[in-house]
């Protein structure tokens, strides 16, 4: 995995809750408030670890009070805010503990996904993803590292990890994974991806994909565990 992408910082839709819809299929006001708060965290309109009053959030985000309250209750159940009655709303700090917890939890889910994708994944899908990774790796090793390469790395990241989650065919896990992605985005906001780091990420992805292509579930799981361990080490400055 790599650092926070330019697309996320510039406004890519955050991963949020699903299912609650308003009239005509539009997201409810509470859902819109939830997404607005997440995006404000991702683009630093709300600083990580900030303590703000409800009034300040209403003014900052242009959200009316009741949808804001609904969104904050959801965010509190997800661990992203702590609500102090008649005091403030405290946003989570993207510290070392949050980084470790996020990667540990994601690893627990996706290692099972790696085994499942190796055993039941569509061979053409696996082959296509491998070819796309190999093509990007060739570009990176030739010295390319501009917006198109970064965008392609983001796309492949989403495809691979999405495939591992989808392989489990479990809606509860898919919902949890979407929430976990928000944590990972927060802890990676200051992580600058360089070409050497991108090369490492693509090679680690290929280890997972090639193991799945070989239908070796154990090797796929081990490659996934190694990938997350190395990504966490890079995130906290040890790799």
mmCIF file with all atom_site columns, C-alpha atoms in Angstrom, residues 40-238:
data_model
loop_
_atom_site.group_PDB
_atom_site.id
_atom_site.type_symbol
_atom_site.label_atom_id
_atom_site.label_alt_id
_atom_site.label_comp_id
_atom_site.label_asym_id
_atom_site.label_entity_id
_atom_site.label_seq_id
_atom_site.pdbx_PDB_ins_code
_atom_site.Cartn_x
_atom_site.Cartn_y
_atom_site.Cartn_z
_atom_site.occupancy
_atom_site.B_iso_or_equiv
_atom_site.pdbx_formal_charge
_atom_site.auth_seq_id
_atom_site.auth_comp_id
_atom_site.auth_asym_id
_atom_site.auth_atom_id
_atom_site.pdbx_PDB_model_num
ATOM 1   C CA . UNK A 1 40  ? -13.135 17.923  5.410   1.00 0.00 ? 40  UNK A CA 1
ATOM 2   C CA . UNK A 1 41  ? -10.808 15.646  7.372   1.00 0.00 ? 41  UNK A CA 1
ATOM 3   C CA . UNK A 1 42  ? -9.176  14.344  4.206   1.00 0.00 ? 42  UNK A CA 1
ATOM 4   C CA . UNK A 1 43  ? -8.582  17.801  2.721   1.00 0.00 ? 43  UNK A CA 1
ATOM 5   C CA . UNK A 1 44  ? -7.567  19.224  6.131   1.00 0.00 ? 44  UNK A CA 1
ATOM 6   C CA . UNK A 1 45  ? -10.425 21.684  6.418   1.00 0.00 ? 45  UNK A CA 1
ATOM 7   C CA . UNK A 1 46  ? -10.792 19.972  9.784   1.00 0.00 ? 46  UNK A CA 1
ATOM 8   C CA . UNK A 1 47  ? -7.305  19.345  11.200  1.00 0.00 ? 47  UNK A CA 1
ATOM 9   C CA . UNK A 1 48  ? -6.600  15.830  12.469  1.00 0.00 ? 48  UNK A CA 1
ATOM 10  C CA . UNK A 1 49  ? -7.103  15.766  16.241  1.00 0.00 ? 49  UNK A CA 1
ATOM 11  C CA . UNK A 1 50  ? -9.043  19.041  16.254  1.00 0.00 ? 50  UNK A CA 1
ATOM 12  C CA . UNK A 1 51  ? -11.498 19.958  19.005  1.00 0.00 ? 51  UNK A CA 1
ATOM 13  C CA . UNK A 1 52  ? -14.435 21.935  17.632  1.00 0.00 ? 52  UNK A CA 1
ATOM 14  C CA . UNK A 1 53  ? -17.849 22.946  18.886  1.00 0.00 ? 53  UNK A CA 1
ATOM 15  C CA . UNK A 1 54  ? -21.032 21.995  17.092  1.00 0.00 ? 54  UNK A CA 1
ATOM 16  C CA . UNK A 1 55  ? -21.536 25.666  16.199  1.00 0.00 ? 55  UNK A CA 1
ATOM 17  C CA . UNK A 1 56  ? -18.059 25.840  14.662  1.00 0.00 ? 56  UNK A CA 1
ATOM 18  C CA . UNK A 1 57  ? -18.747 22.757  12.549  1.00 0.00 ? 57  UNK A CA 1
ATOM 19  C CA . UNK A 1 58  ? -22.071 24.155  11.330  1.00 0.00 ? 58  UNK A CA 1
ATOM 20  C CA . UNK A 1 59  ? -20.320 27.355  10.247  1.00 0.00 ? 59  UNK A CA 1
ATOM 21  C CA . UNK A 1 60  ? -17.286 25.595  8.798   1.00 0.00 ? 60  UNK A CA 1
ATOM 22  C CA . UNK A 1 61  ? -19.148 23.015  6.734   1.00 0.00 ? 61  UNK A CA 1
ATOM 23  C CA . UNK A 1 62  ? -22.439 24.776  6.012   1.00 0.00 ? 62  UNK A CA 1
ATOM 24  C CA . UNK A 1 63  ? -24.397 21.878  7.490   1.00 0.00 ? 63  UNK A CA 1
ATOM 25  C CA . UNK A 1 64  ? -27.594 22.337  9.474   1.00 0.00 ? 64  UNK A CA 1
ATOM 26  C CA . UNK A 1 65  ? -27.683 21.120  13.067  1.00 0.00 ? 65  UNK A CA 1
ATOM 27  C CA . UNK A 1 66  ? -29.787 17.949  12.881  1.00 0.00 ? 66  UNK A CA 1
ATOM 28  C CA . UNK A 1 67  ? -27.942 16.296  9.949   1.00 0.00 ? 67  UNK A CA 1
ATOM 29  C CA . UNK A 1 68  ? -24.663 17.232  11.644  1.00 0.00 ? 68  UNK A CA 1
ATOM 30  C CA . UNK A 1 69  ? -25.758 15.524  14.859  1.00 0.00 ? 69  UNK A CA 1
ATOM 31  C CA . UNK A 1 70  ? -26.839 12.417  12.948  1.00 0.00 ? 70  UNK A CA 1
ATOM 32  C CA . UNK A 1 71  ? -23.480 12.273  11.167  1.00 0.00 ? 71  UNK A CA 1
ATOM 33  C CA . UNK A 1 72  ? -21.505 12.820  14.362  1.00 0.00 ? 72  UNK A CA 1
ATOM 34  C CA . UNK A 1 73  ? -23.318 9.959   16.097  1.00 0.00 ? 73  UNK A CA 1
ATOM 35  C CA . UNK A 1 74  ? -22.355 7.640   13.247  1.00 0.00 ? 74  UNK A CA 1
ATOM 36  C CA . UNK A 1 75  ? -18.759 8.868   13.283  1.00 0.00 ? 75  UNK A CA 1
ATOM 37  C CA . UNK A 1 76  ? -18.614 8.323   17.040  1.00 0.00 ? 76  UNK A CA 1
ATOM 38  C CA . UNK A 1 77  ? -19.716 4.678   16.663  1.00 0.00 ? 77  UNK A CA 1
ATOM 39  C CA . UNK A 1 78  ? -16.936 4.299   14.058  1.00 0.00 ? 78  UNK A CA 1
ATOM 40  C CA . UNK A 1 79  ? -14.367 5.762   16.437  1.00 0.00 ? 79  UNK A CA 1
ATOM 41  C CA . UNK A 1 80  ? -13.540 8.847   14.381  1.00 0.00 ? 80  UNK A CA 1
ATOM 42  C CA . UNK A 1 81  ? -14.890 11.404  16.848  1.00 0.00 ? 81  UNK A CA 1
ATOM 43  C CA . UNK A 1 82  ? -15.560 11.671  20.562  1.00 0.00 ? 82  UNK A CA 1
ATOM 44  C CA . UNK A 1 83  ? -18.542 13.826  21.527  1.00 0.00 ? 83  UNK A CA 1
ATOM 45  C CA . UNK A 1 84  ? -18.211 15.722  24.794  1.00 0.00 ? 84  UNK A CA 1
ATOM 46  C CA . UNK A 1 85  ? -21.627 17.039  25.775  1.00 0.00 ? 85  UNK A CA 1
ATOM 47  C CA . UNK A 1 86  ? -21.804 20.837  26.055  1.00 0.00 ? 86  UNK A CA 1
ATOM 48  C CA . UNK A 1 87  ? -18.071 20.994  25.408  1.00 0.00 ? 87  UNK A CA 1
ATOM 49  C CA . UNK A 1 88  ? -16.639 19.949  22.040  1.00 0.00 ? 88  UNK A CA 1
ATOM 50  C CA . UNK A 1 89  ? -16.316 17.300  19.367  1.00 0.00 ? 89  UNK A CA 1
ATOM 51  C CA . UNK A 1 90  ? -12.829 15.803  19.387  1.00 0.00 ? 90  UNK A CA 1
ATOM 52  C CA . UNK A 1 91  ? -11.606 14.271  16.152  1.00 0.00 ? 91  UNK A CA 1
ATOM 53  C CA . UNK A 1 92  ? -9.366  11.221  16.151  1.00 0.00 ? 92  UNK A CA 1
ATOM 54  C CA . UNK A 1 93  ? -5.612  11.721  16.094  1.00 0.00 ? 93  UNK A CA 1
ATOM 55  C CA . UNK A 1 94  ? -3.720  9.946   13.316  1.00 0.00 ? 94  UNK A CA 1
ATOM 56  C CA . UNK A 1 95  ? -1.077  8.592   15.655  1.00 0.00 ? 95  UNK A CA 1
ATOM 57  C CA . UNK A 1 96  ? 1.060   5.480   15.742  1.00 0.00 ? 96  UNK A CA 1
ATOM 58  C CA . UNK A 1 97  ? -1.562  3.498   17.626  1.00 0.00 ? 97  UNK A CA 1
ATOM 59  C CA . UNK A 1 98  ? -4.238  4.269   15.051  1.00 0.00 ? 98  UNK A CA 1
ATOM 60  C CA . UNK A 1 99  ? -1.831  3.314   12.265  1.00 0.00 ? 99  UNK A CA 1
ATOM 61  C CA . UNK A 1 100 ? -1.026  -0.034  13.859  1.00 0.00 ? 100 UNK A CA 1
ATOM 62  C CA . UNK A 1 101 ? -4.634  -0.801  14.697  1.00 0.00 ? 101 UNK A CA 1
ATOM 63  C CA . UNK A 1 102 ? -5.867  0.048   11.198  1.00 0.00 ? 102 UNK A CA 1
ATOM 64  C CA . UNK A 1 103 ? -3.288  -2.093  9.438   1.00 0.00 ? 103 UNK A CA 1
ATOM 65  C CA . UNK A 1 104 ? -3.706  -4.962  11.889  1.00 0.00 ? 104 UNK A CA 1
ATOM 66  C CA . UNK A 1 105 ? -7.466  -5.040  11.430  1.00 0.00 ? 105 UNK A CA 1
ATOM 67  C CA . UNK A 1 106 ? -7.234  -4.737  7.655   1.00 0.00 ? 106 UNK A CA 1
ATOM 68  C CA . UNK A 1 107 ? -4.672  -7.526  7.565   1.00 0.00 ? 107 UNK A CA 1
ATOM 69  C CA . UNK A 1 108 ? -6.966  -9.837  9.531   1.00 0.00 ? 108 UNK A CA 1
ATOM 70  C CA . UNK A 1 109 ? -9.710  -9.338  6.969   1.00 0.00 ? 109 UNK A CA 1
ATOM 71  C CA . UNK A 1 110 ? -7.687  -9.361  3.776   1.00 0.00 ? 110 UNK A CA 1
ATOM 72  C CA . UNK A 1 111 ? -5.505  -12.361 4.587   1.00 0.00 ? 111 UNK A CA 1
ATOM 73  C CA . UNK A 1 112 ? -8.679  -14.438 4.490   1.00 0.00 ? 112 UNK A CA 1
ATOM 74  C CA . UNK A 1 113 ? -9.588  -12.634 1.278   1.00 0.00 ? 113 UNK A CA 1
ATOM 75  C CA . UNK A 1 114 ? -6.234  -13.551 -0.261  1.00 0.00 ? 114 UNK A CA 1
ATOM 76  C CA . UNK A 1 115 ? -6.850  -17.228 0.398   1.00 0.00 ? 115 UNK A CA 1
ATOM 77  C CA . UNK A 1 116 ? -10.382 -17.006 -0.956  1.00 0.00 ? 116 UNK A CA 1
ATOM 78  C CA . UNK A 1 117 ? -9.309  -15.158 -4.117  1.00 0.00 ? 117 UNK A CA 1
ATOM 79  C CA . UNK A 1 118 ? -6.539  -17.709 -4.719  1.00 0.00 ? 118 UNK A CA 1
ATOM 80  C CA . UNK A 1 119 ? -9.041  -20.536 -4.421  1.00 0.00 ? 119 UNK A CA 1
ATOM 81  C CA . UNK A 1 120 ? -12.065 -19.100 -6.227  1.00 0.00 ? 120 UNK A CA 1
ATOM 82  C CA . UNK A 1 121 ? -10.995 -15.931 -8.052  1.00 0.00 ? 121 UNK A CA 1
ATOM 83  C CA . UNK A 1 122 ? -11.671 -15.541 -11.752 1.00 0.00 ? 122 UNK A CA 1
ATOM 84  C CA . UNK A 1 123 ? -8.510  -16.493 -13.635 1.00 0.00 ? 123 UNK A CA 1
ATOM 85  C CA . UNK A 1 124 ? -8.991  -13.817 -16.303 1.00 0.00 ? 124 UNK A CA 1
ATOM 86  C CA . UNK A 1 125 ? -9.429  -11.107 -13.673 1.00 0.00 ? 125 UNK A CA 1
ATOM 87  C CA . UNK A 1 126 ? -6.285  -12.226 -11.851 1.00 0.00 ? 126 UNK A CA 1
ATOM 88  C CA . UNK A 1 127 ? -4.304  -12.367 -15.092 1.00 0.00 ? 127 UNK A CA 1
ATOM 89  C CA . UNK A 1 128 ? -5.515  -8.920  -16.170 1.00 0.00 ? 128 UNK A CA 1
ATOM 90  C CA . UNK A 1 129 ? -4.559  -7.382  -12.843 1.00 0.00 ? 129 UNK A CA 1
ATOM 91  C CA . UNK A 1 130 ? -1.126  -8.996  -13.025 1.00 0.00 ? 130 UNK A CA 1
ATOM 92  C CA . UNK A 1 131 ? -0.579  -7.611  -16.529 1.00 0.00 ? 131 UNK A CA 1
ATOM 93  C CA . UNK A 1 132 ? -1.603  -4.113  -15.451 1.00 0.00 ? 132 UNK A CA 1
ATOM 94  C CA . UNK A 1 133 ? 0.807   -4.252  -12.504 1.00 0.00 ? 133 UNK A CA 1
ATOM 95  C CA . UNK A 1 134 ? 3.624   -5.482  -14.731 1.00 0.00 ? 134 UNK A CA 1
ATOM 96  C CA . UNK A 1 135 ? 2.977   -2.671  -17.206 1.00 0.00 ? 135 UNK A CA 1
ATOM 97  C CA . UNK A 1 136 ? 3.095   -0.058  -14.453 1.00 0.00 ? 136 UNK A CA 1
ATOM 98  C CA . UNK A 1 137 ? 6.228   -1.614  -12.969 1.00 0.00 ? 137 UNK A CA 1
ATOM 99  C CA . UNK A 1 138 ? 7.964   -1.360  -16.349 1.00 0.00 ? 138 UNK A CA 1
ATOM 100 C CA . UNK A 1 139 ? 7.092   2.338   -16.544 1.00 0.00 ? 139 UNK A CA 1
ATOM 101 C CA . UNK A 1 140 ? 8.300   2.983   -13.010 1.00 0.00 ? 140 UNK A CA 1
ATOM 102 C CA . UNK A 1 141 ? 11.555  1.099   -13.507 1.00 0.00 ? 141 UNK A CA 1
ATOM 103 C CA . UNK A 1 142 ? 12.137  3.131   -16.673 1.00 0.00 ? 142 UNK A CA 1
ATOM 104 C CA . UNK A 1 143 ? 12.019  6.291   -14.558 1.00 0.00 ? 143 UNK A CA 1
ATOM 105 C CA . UNK A 1 144 ? 8.427   7.477   -14.955 1.00 0.00 ? 144 UNK A CA 1
ATOM 106 C CA . UNK A 1 145 ? 6.680   8.963   -11.919 1.00 0.00 ? 145 UNK A CA 1
ATOM 107 C CA . UNK A 1 146 ? 4.131   11.615  -12.753 1.00 0.00 ? 146 UNK A CA 1
ATOM 108 C CA . UNK A 1 147 ? 0.401   12.043  -12.231 1.00 0.00 ? 147 UNK A CA 1
ATOM 109 C CA . UNK A 1 148 ? -0.585  9.228   -14.672 1.00 0.00 ? 148 UNK A CA 1
ATOM 110 C CA . UNK A 1 149 ? 1.595   6.698   -12.819 1.00 0.00 ? 149 UNK A CA 1
ATOM 111 C CA . UNK A 1 150 ? 0.286   7.832   -9.444  1.00 0.00 ? 150 UNK A CA 1
ATOM 112 C CA . UNK A 1 151 ? -3.287  7.592   -10.661 1.00 0.00 ? 151 UNK A CA 1
ATOM 113 C CA . UNK A 1 152 ? -2.648  4.122   -12.075 1.00 0.00 ? 152 UNK A CA 1
ATOM 114 C CA . UNK A 1 153 ? -1.134  2.997   -8.777  1.00 0.00 ? 153 UNK A CA 1
ATOM 115 C CA . UNK A 1 154 ? -4.240  4.268   -6.976  1.00 0.00 ? 154 UNK A CA 1
ATOM 116 C CA . UNK A 1 155 ? -6.459  2.395   -9.414  1.00 0.00 ? 155 UNK A CA 1
ATOM 117 C CA . UNK A 1 156 ? -4.555  -0.860  -9.049  1.00 0.00 ? 156 UNK A CA 1
ATOM 118 C CA . UNK A 1 157 ? -4.522  -0.480  -5.283  1.00 0.00 ? 157 UNK A CA 1
ATOM 119 C CA . UNK A 1 158 ? -8.305  -0.204  -5.241  1.00 0.00 ? 158 UNK A CA 1
ATOM 120 C CA . UNK A 1 159 ? -8.742  -3.107  -7.673  1.00 0.00 ? 159 UNK A CA 1
ATOM 121 C CA . UNK A 1 160 ? -6.493  -5.505  -5.788  1.00 0.00 ? 160 UNK A CA 1
ATOM 122 C CA . UNK A 1 161 ? -7.724  -4.847  -2.285  1.00 0.00 ? 161 UNK A CA 1
ATOM 123 C CA . UNK A 1 162 ? -11.296 -4.621  -3.533  1.00 0.00 ? 162 UNK A CA 1
ATOM 124 C CA . UNK A 1 163 ? -10.934 -8.058  -5.134  1.00 0.00 ? 163 UNK A CA 1
ATOM 125 C CA . UNK A 1 164 ? -9.625  -9.551  -1.890  1.00 0.00 ? 164 UNK A CA 1
ATOM 126 C CA . UNK A 1 165 ? -12.594 -8.180  0.049   1.00 0.00 ? 165 UNK A CA 1
ATOM 127 C CA . UNK A 1 166 ? -15.131 -9.177  -2.607  1.00 0.00 ? 166 UNK A CA 1
ATOM 128 C CA . UNK A 1 167 ? -13.760 -12.730 -2.658  1.00 0.00 ? 167 UNK A CA 1
ATOM 129 C CA . UNK A 1 168 ? -15.146 -13.240 0.852   1.00 0.00 ? 168 UNK A CA 1
ATOM 130 C CA . UNK A 1 169 ? -18.706 -12.530 -0.343  1.00 0.00 ? 169 UNK A CA 1
ATOM 131 C CA . UNK A 1 170 ? -19.671 -11.002 2.995   1.00 0.00 ? 170 UNK A CA 1
ATOM 132 C CA . UNK A 1 171 ? -21.588 -7.725  3.135   1.00 0.00 ? 171 UNK A CA 1
ATOM 133 C CA . UNK A 1 172 ? -20.636 -7.075  6.769   1.00 0.00 ? 172 UNK A CA 1
ATOM 134 C CA . UNK A 1 173 ? -16.959 -7.384  5.901   1.00 0.00 ? 173 UNK A CA 1
ATOM 135 C CA . UNK A 1 174 ? -17.380 -5.100  2.879   1.00 0.00 ? 174 UNK A CA 1
ATOM 136 C CA . UNK A 1 175 ? -18.986 -2.434  5.080   1.00 0.00 ? 175 UNK A CA 1
ATOM 137 C CA . UNK A 1 176 ? -16.217 -2.732  7.659   1.00 0.00 ? 176 UNK A CA 1
ATOM 138 C CA . UNK A 1 177 ? -13.558 -2.550  4.947   1.00 0.00 ? 177 UNK A CA 1
ATOM 139 C CA . UNK A 1 178 ? -15.024 0.710   3.639   1.00 0.00 ? 178 UNK A CA 1
ATOM 140 C CA . UNK A 1 179 ? -14.783 2.193   7.105   1.00 0.00 ? 179 UNK A CA 1
ATOM 141 C CA . UNK A 1 180 ? -11.256 0.916   7.586   1.00 0.00 ? 180 UNK A CA 1
ATOM 142 C CA . UNK A 1 181 ? -10.236 2.624   4.370   1.00 0.00 ? 181 UNK A CA 1
ATOM 143 C CA . UNK A 1 182 ? -11.163 5.947   5.973   1.00 0.00 ? 182 UNK A CA 1
ATOM 144 C CA . UNK A 1 183 ? -8.790  5.237   8.855   1.00 0.00 ? 183 UNK A CA 1
ATOM 145 C CA . UNK A 1 184 ? -6.007  4.289   6.469   1.00 0.00 ? 184 UNK A CA 1
ATOM 146 C CA . UNK A 1 185 ? -6.557  7.470   4.459   1.00 0.00 ? 185 UNK A CA 1
ATOM 147 C CA . UNK A 1 186 ? -6.252  9.567   7.618   1.00 0.00 ? 186 UNK A CA 1
ATOM 148 C CA . UNK A 1 187 ? -3.027  7.974   8.830   1.00 0.00 ? 187 UNK A CA 1
ATOM 149 C CA . UNK A 1 188 ? -1.462  8.322   5.357   1.00 0.00 ? 188 UNK A CA 1
ATOM 150 C CA . UNK A 1 189 ? -2.253  12.007  4.760   1.00 0.00 ? 189 UNK A CA 1
ATOM 151 C CA . UNK A 1 190 ? 1.354   13.042  5.346   1.00 0.00 ? 190 UNK A CA 1
ATOM 152 C CA . UNK A 1 191 ? 2.887   10.037  3.580   1.00 0.00 ? 191 UNK A CA 1
ATOM 153 C CA . UNK A 1 192 ? 4.591   11.121  0.378   1.00 0.00 ? 192 UNK A CA 1
ATOM 154 C CA . UNK A 1 193 ? 4.799   8.373   -2.226  1.00 0.00 ? 193 UNK A CA 1
ATOM 155 C CA . UNK A 1 194 ? 8.037   8.379   -4.210  1.00 0.00 ? 194 UNK A CA 1
ATOM 156 C CA . UNK A 1 195 ? 8.945   6.305   -7.267  1.00 0.00 ? 195 UNK A CA 1
ATOM 157 C CA . UNK A 1 196 ? 11.063  3.826   -5.215  1.00 0.00 ? 196 UNK A CA 1
ATOM 158 C CA . UNK A 1 197 ? 8.161   3.348   -2.795  1.00 0.00 ? 197 UNK A CA 1
ATOM 159 C CA . UNK A 1 198 ? 5.764   2.887   -5.678  1.00 0.00 ? 198 UNK A CA 1
ATOM 160 C CA . UNK A 1 199 ? 8.032   0.207   -7.138  1.00 0.00 ? 199 UNK A CA 1
ATOM 161 C CA . UNK A 1 200 ? 8.091   -1.627  -3.798  1.00 0.00 ? 200 UNK A CA 1
ATOM 162 C CA . UNK A 1 201 ? 4.308   -1.464  -3.577  1.00 0.00 ? 201 UNK A CA 1
ATOM 163 C CA . UNK A 1 202 ? 3.774   -2.816  -7.093  1.00 0.00 ? 202 UNK A CA 1
ATOM 164 C CA . UNK A 1 203 ? 6.221   -5.673  -6.514  1.00 0.00 ? 203 UNK A CA 1
ATOM 165 C CA . UNK A 1 204 ? 4.479   -6.591  -3.265  1.00 0.00 ? 204 UNK A CA 1
ATOM 166 C CA . UNK A 1 205 ? 1.136   -6.537  -5.055  1.00 0.00 ? 205 UNK A CA 1
ATOM 167 C CA . UNK A 1 206 ? 2.532   -8.863  -7.707  1.00 0.00 ? 206 UNK A CA 1
ATOM 168 C CA . UNK A 1 207 ? 3.644   -11.347 -5.055  1.00 0.00 ? 207 UNK A CA 1
ATOM 169 C CA . UNK A 1 208 ? 0.027   -11.570 -3.895  1.00 0.00 ? 208 UNK A CA 1
ATOM 170 C CA . UNK A 1 209 ? -1.433  -11.695 -7.401  1.00 0.00 ? 209 UNK A CA 1
ATOM 171 C CA . UNK A 1 210 ? 1.022   -14.295 -8.714  1.00 0.00 ? 210 UNK A CA 1
ATOM 172 C CA . UNK A 1 211 ? 0.338   -16.537 -5.726  1.00 0.00 ? 211 UNK A CA 1
ATOM 173 C CA . UNK A 1 212 ? -3.381  -16.261 -6.473  1.00 0.00 ? 212 UNK A CA 1
ATOM 174 C CA . UNK A 1 213 ? -2.725  -17.041 -10.137 1.00 0.00 ? 213 UNK A CA 1
ATOM 175 C CA . UNK A 1 214 ? -0.900  -20.181 -9.000  1.00 0.00 ? 214 UNK A CA 1
ATOM 176 C CA . UNK A 1 215 ? -3.887  -21.060 -6.786  1.00 0.00 ? 215 UNK A CA 1
ATOM 177 C CA . UNK A 1 216 ? -1.587  -21.098 -3.762  1.00 0.00 ? 216 UNK A CA 1
ATOM 178 C CA . UNK A 1 217 ? -3.731  -19.761 -0.934  1.00 0.00 ? 217 UNK A CA 1
ATOM 179 C CA . UNK A 1 218 ? -1.031  -20.083 1.711   1.00 0.00 ? 218 UNK A CA 1
ATOM 180 C CA . UNK A 1 219 ? 1.502   -18.134 -0.353  1.00 0.00 ? 219 UNK A CA 1
ATOM 181 C CA . UNK A 1 220 ? -1.102  -15.478 -1.166  1.00 0.00 ? 220 UNK A CA 1
ATOM 182 C CA . UNK A 1 221 ? -1.914  -15.019 2.508   1.00 0.00 ? 221 UNK A CA 1
ATOM 183 C CA . UNK A 1 222 ? 1.760   -14.789 3.464   1.00 0.00 ? 222 UNK A CA 1
ATOM 184 C CA . UNK A 1 223 ? 2.409   -12.262 0.686   1.00 0.00 ? 223 UNK A CA 1
ATOM 185 C CA . UNK A 1 224 ? -0.526  -10.162 1.895   1.00 0.00 ? 224 UNK A CA 1
ATOM 186 C CA . UNK A 1 225 ? 0.727   -10.236 5.495   1.00 0.00 ? 225 UNK A CA 1
ATOM 187 C CA . UNK A 1 226 ? 4.207   -9.214  4.353   1.00 0.00 ? 226 UNK A CA 1
ATOM 188 C CA . UNK A 1 227 ? 2.757   -6.394  2.235   1.00 0.00 ? 227 UNK A CA 1
ATOM 189 C CA . UNK A 1 228 ? 0.882   -4.900  5.169   1.00 0.00 ? 228 UNK A CA 1
ATOM 190 C CA . UNK A 1 229 ? 3.844   -5.282  7.513   1.00 0.00 ? 229 UNK A CA 1
ATOM 191 C CA . UNK A 1 230 ? 6.156   -3.491  5.088   1.00 0.00 ? 230 UNK A CA 1
ATOM 192 C CA . UNK A 1 231 ? 3.567   -0.799  4.354   1.00 0.00 ? 231 UNK A CA 1
ATOM 193 C CA . UNK A 1 232 ? 3.175   -0.099  8.072   1.00 0.00 ? 232 UNK A CA 1
ATOM 194 C CA . UNK A 1 233 ? 6.956   0.043   8.513   1.00 0.00 ? 233 UNK A CA 1
ATOM 195 C CA . UNK A 1 234 ? 7.184   2.566   5.679   1.00 0.00 ? 234 UNK A CA 1
ATOM 196 C CA . UNK A 1 235 ? 4.357   4.583   7.188   1.00 0.00 ? 235 UNK A CA 1
ATOM 197 C CA . UNK A 1 236 ? 6.028   4.917   10.576  1.00 0.00 ? 236 UNK A CA 1
ATOM 198 C CA . UNK A 1 237 ? 9.439   5.540   9.051   1.00 0.00 ? 237 UNK A CA 1
ATOM 199 C CA . UNK A 1 238 ? 11.080  2.157   9.599   1.00 0.00 ? 238 UNK A CA 1
#
